[in-house]
Coordinates of C-alpha atoms in Angstrom, one line a residue:
Chain S
X798 CA -81.6 29.6 62.2
X799 CA -78.4 27.7 62.6
X800 CA -76.1 26.8 59.7
X801 CA -73.0 25.5 59.4
X802 CA -70.1 26.8 56.2
X803 CA -67.4 24.3 55.5
X804 CA -64.3 25.9 53.7
X805 CA -62.8 23.8 51.2
X806 CA -64.8 21.4 49.5
X807 CA -61.2 19.6 49.0
X808 CA -58.3 19.1 51.1
X809 CA -55.3 17.1 49.8
X810 CA -52.5 16.3 52.0
X811 CA -49.6 14.1 52.2
X812 CA -49.1 10.7 54.5
X813 CA -47.6 12.3 57.6
X814 CA -49.0 15.7 57.3
X815 CA -51.3 18.3 59.6
X816 CA -54.8 17.6 58.5
X817 CA -56.7 21.2 59.1
X818 CA -60.4 21.2 57.9
X819 CA -62.5 24.1 58.4
X820 CA -65.8 24.9 60.2
X821 CA -67.5 28.3 60.8
X822 CA -70.6 28.0 62.3
X823 CA -73.7 30.6 63.7
X824 CA -76.3 30.3 65.9
X825 CA -78.5 32.1 67.7
X826 CA -77.7 30.7 71.7
X827 CA -74.7 28.1 72.8
X828 CA -74.7 25.2 70.0
X829 CA -73.4 21.6 70.0
X830 CA -71.4 21.0 67.4
X831 CA -70.3 18.0 65.9
X832 CA -67.6 16.4 63.0
X833 CA -68.9 13.4 61.3
X834 CA -66.8 11.3 58.8
X835 CA -68.4 9.3 56.0
X836 CA -65.9 6.5 54.1
X837 CA -67.8 5.9 50.3
X838 CA -70.7 3.5 50.2
X839 CA -70.8 4.0 53.6
X840 CA -73.3 5.8 56.1
X841 CA -72.2 9.1 58.2
X842 CA -69.9 8.1 61.2
X843 CA -69.7 10.8 64.2
X844 CA -65.7 11.7 65.2
X845 CA -66.4 13.9 67.6
X846 CA -69.1 16.4 69.0
X847 CA -68.7 19.6 71.7
X848 CA -71.8 19.5 74.2
X849 CA -70.6 23.1 76.3
X850 CA -67.9 21.1 78.1
X851 CA -64.0 21.5 77.4
X852 CA -63.3 23.6 74.5
X853 CA -60.8 21.2 72.6
X854 CA -62.3 17.8 72.2
X855 CA -60.7 14.5 71.3
X856 CA -62.5 12.1 68.7
X857 CA -61.4 8.7 67.3
X858 CA -58.4 7.6 64.9
X859 CA -56.8 11.1 66.3
X860 CA -58.8 14.1 65.7
X861 CA -59.4 17.0 67.6
X862 CA -61.1 19.8 67.1
X863 CA -61.3 23.3 69.3
X864 CA -64.6 25.1 69.6
X865 CA -63.6 29.2 69.5
X866 CA -67.1 31.0 70.4
X867 CA -65.0 34.2 69.8
X868 CA -64.4 33.2 65.8
X869 CA -67.0 30.8 65.5
X870 CA -65.2 28.0 64.9
X871 CA -64.8 24.2 65.4
X872 CA -61.4 23.5 63.2
X873 CA -60.6 19.6 63.0
X874 CA -57.1 18.7 62.9
X875 CA -55.2 15.4 63.0
X876 CA -51.5 15.8 63.2
X877 CA -50.1 13.6 60.8
X878 CA -52.3 11.6 58.5
X879 CA -53.2 8.1 57.4
X880 CA -53.8 6.6 54.1
X881 CA -57.1 5.2 55.8
X882 CA -58.4 9.0 56.7
X883 CA -59.3 9.3 52.8
X884 CA -63.0 10.3 53.1
X885 CA -65.5 13.1 53.3
X886 CA -65.8 14.8 56.5
X887 CA -68.7 17.3 57.5
X888 CA -69.5 19.8 60.4
X889 CA -73.4 20.1 61.9
X890 CA -74.3 22.1 63.7
X891 CA -77.3 21.8 66.9
X892 CA -78.8 24.1 69.0
X893 CA -82.4 24.1 71.0
X894 CA -84.5 21.5 68.9
X895 CA -83.4 17.5 67.6
X896 CA -82.0 18.4 63.9
X897 CA -79.1 19.0 62.9
X898 CA -77.6 21.3 60.2
X899 CA -74.7 20.5 57.9
X900 CA -72.2 21.4 55.9
X901 CA -71.5 20.7 52.4
X902 CA -68.8 18.6 53.1
X903 CA -64.9 18.4 52.1
X904 CA -63.6 15.3 51.0
X905 CA -60.1 14.3 52.0
X906 CA -57.2 12.9 49.8
X907 CA -54.2 11.6 51.2
X908 CA -51.2 11.6 48.9
X909 CA -48.5 8.5 49.4
Chain X
X922 CA -78.2 -5.9 65.3
X923 CA -76.6 -3.1 66.8
X924 CA -77.0 0.5 65.6
X925 CA -79.2 1.8 62.9
X926 CA -80.0 -0.9 60.2
X927 CA -81.2 -0.5 56.6
X928 CA -83.1 -2.7 53.7
X929 CA -81.8 -3.0 51.0
X930 CA -78.4 -1.8 50.6
X931 CA -78.7 -1.3 47.1
X932 CA -81.9 -0.9 45.2
X933 CA -82.4 -0.5 41.3
X934 CA -86.0 0.7 39.9
X935 CA -88.2 1.7 36.8
X936 CA -90.2 4.7 37.7
X937 CA -92.8 2.9 37.4
X938 CA -91.9 1.0 40.4
X939 CA -93.1 0.8 43.7
X940 CA -90.7 0.0 46.8
X941 CA -90.1 1.1 50.0
X942 CA -86.6 1.4 52.0
X943 CA -86.9 0.0 55.5
X944 CA -84.7 1.5 57.7
X945 CA -84.6 0.4 62.1
X946 CA -82.7 1.5 65.2
X947 CA -81.5 -1.0 67.9
X948 CA -80.7 1.8 70.2
X949 CA -83.7 3.0 72.4
X950 CA -84.5 6.4 70.6
X951 CA -87.5 8.5 70.0
X952 CA -86.7 10.2 66.9
X953 CA -86.1 8.8 63.5
X954 CA -84.8 10.8 59.6
X955 CA -84.8 10.6 55.9
X956 CA -81.6 12.6 54.3
X957 CA -80.8 12.4 51.0
X958 CA -77.1 12.5 49.5
X959 CA -77.0 13.1 46.1
X960 CA -73.4 13.3 44.2
X961 CA -72.4 17.1 45.2
X962 CA -75.1 18.6 46.5
X963 CA -75.3 18.8 50.3
X964 CA -77.4 16.3 52.9
X965 CA -80.9 17.0 52.6
X966 CA -83.1 16.7 56.0
X967 CA -86.5 14.6 54.4
X968 CA -88.3 14.0 56.7
X969 CA -88.7 13.7 60.6
X970 CA -90.2 11.7 63.0
X971 CA -90.3 12.6 67.2
X972 CA -92.8 10.1 69.2
X973 CA -93.8 8.9 66.6
X974 CA -95.2 11.5 64.8
X975 CA -94.3 13.4 61.6
X976 CA -92.8 16.9 62.4
X977 CA -91.2 18.1 60.2
X978 CA -91.6 17.3 55.2
X979 CA -88.9 19.6 53.9
X980 CA -91.1 20.3 50.6
X981 CA -90.3 16.8 49.6
X982 CA -92.2 15.3 46.7
X983 CA -95.6 13.2 47.1
X984 CA -94.2 10.4 45.0
X985 CA -91.8 9.5 48.5
X986 CA -94.0 8.0 51.4
X987 CA -92.7 8.0 55.0
X988 CA -94.6 5.4 57.9
X989 CA -93.1 5.7 61.4
X990 CA -95.0 2.5 62.9
X991 CA -93.7 2.6 66.1
X992 CA -90.4 4.2 67.6
X993 CA -87.9 1.8 66.6
X994 CA -88.8 1.3 62.4
X995 CA -88.8 3.9 59.6
X996 CA -89.6 3.3 56.2
X997 CA -89.9 5.4 52.9
X998 CA -92.1 4.0 50.3
X999 CA -91.8 5.1 47.0
X1000 CA -93.6 5.3 43.3
X1001 CA -93.2 7.0 40.0
X1002 CA -90.0 8.1 40.8
X1003 CA -88.1 10.2 38.8
X1004 CA -84.0 10.0 37.3
X1005 CA -83.1 12.5 39.7
X1006 CA -84.4 10.7 42.5
X1007 CA -80.9 8.4 42.0
X1008 CA -79.3 9.1 45.6
X1009 CA -78.1 7.3 48.7
X1010 CA -80.7 7.8 51.3
X1011 CA -79.5 7.9 54.7
X1012 CA -81.6 7.4 57.7
X1013 CA -80.7 8.2 60.9
X1014 CA -81.9 8.5 64.7
X1015 CA -81.6 10.3 67.5
X1016 CA -82.6 10.5 71.7
X1017 CA -84.6 14.6 71.2
X1018 CA -84.1 16.2 74.1
X1019 CA -81.3 14.6 75.0
X1020 CA -77.7 16.1 76.1
X1021 CA -76.3 16.5 73.1
X1022 CA -78.7 15.8 69.9
X1023 CA -76.3 13.4 68.2
X1024 CA -77.8 11.3 65.3
X1025 CA -76.6 8.2 64.0
X1026 CA -76.9 7.1 61.2
X1027 CA -77.2 3.4 59.2
X1028 CA -75.3 2.6 56.3
X1029 CA -77.2 3.8 53.8
X1030 CA -79.5 2.9 50.8
X1031 CA -78.0 2.8 47.3
X1032 CA -80.7 3.8 45.1
X1033 CA -80.8 3.8 40.6
X1034 CA -83.5 4.9 39.1
X1035 CA -83.8 4.3 35.3

């Protein structure tokens, strides 16, 4: 069975600082991995996805994530936080079937 | 319209009311999903439809009744709800058997049960 663990339910960063959100997965087969972002009162929007091509994946809004099989991790980073990055972020994993398993989410706040 | 749309965006109902949530996807996908998102809780998968057949029902109470009349439309019929059913209900679609299982989400319906 597939599952995702997001370390830290809340992350606070200063504007311009590095954003690092941690995600570890478990899957019995090579997975597909996703990061989604949710702004207040909106649905989830795809930031980026890993589909067994390049291990470093670049997404929208300056975010990127690195797939590390040995660590079963898919951490999300952004070099310089912007106020507009304040949102909730979800990591998700999918293996053989079409369903996604989501982590509990990490809320990011950005301090001016 | 593009992507996944949901109506209404907000709904307030009493415990004895009957209402329906509507979802429409304009992406040509063949799978659709209902999720419940409550405050301080992980996203909960409620129902999955693939090729218009229900393939999963995650122990959802019978006061929630899904309907998928075709591959583009998904409904969630609500009756005799409880206050704890207040949440954001999200619809999503994907191409089952596609390259990555990526799901596309609608904006959600914020439901308040009084």
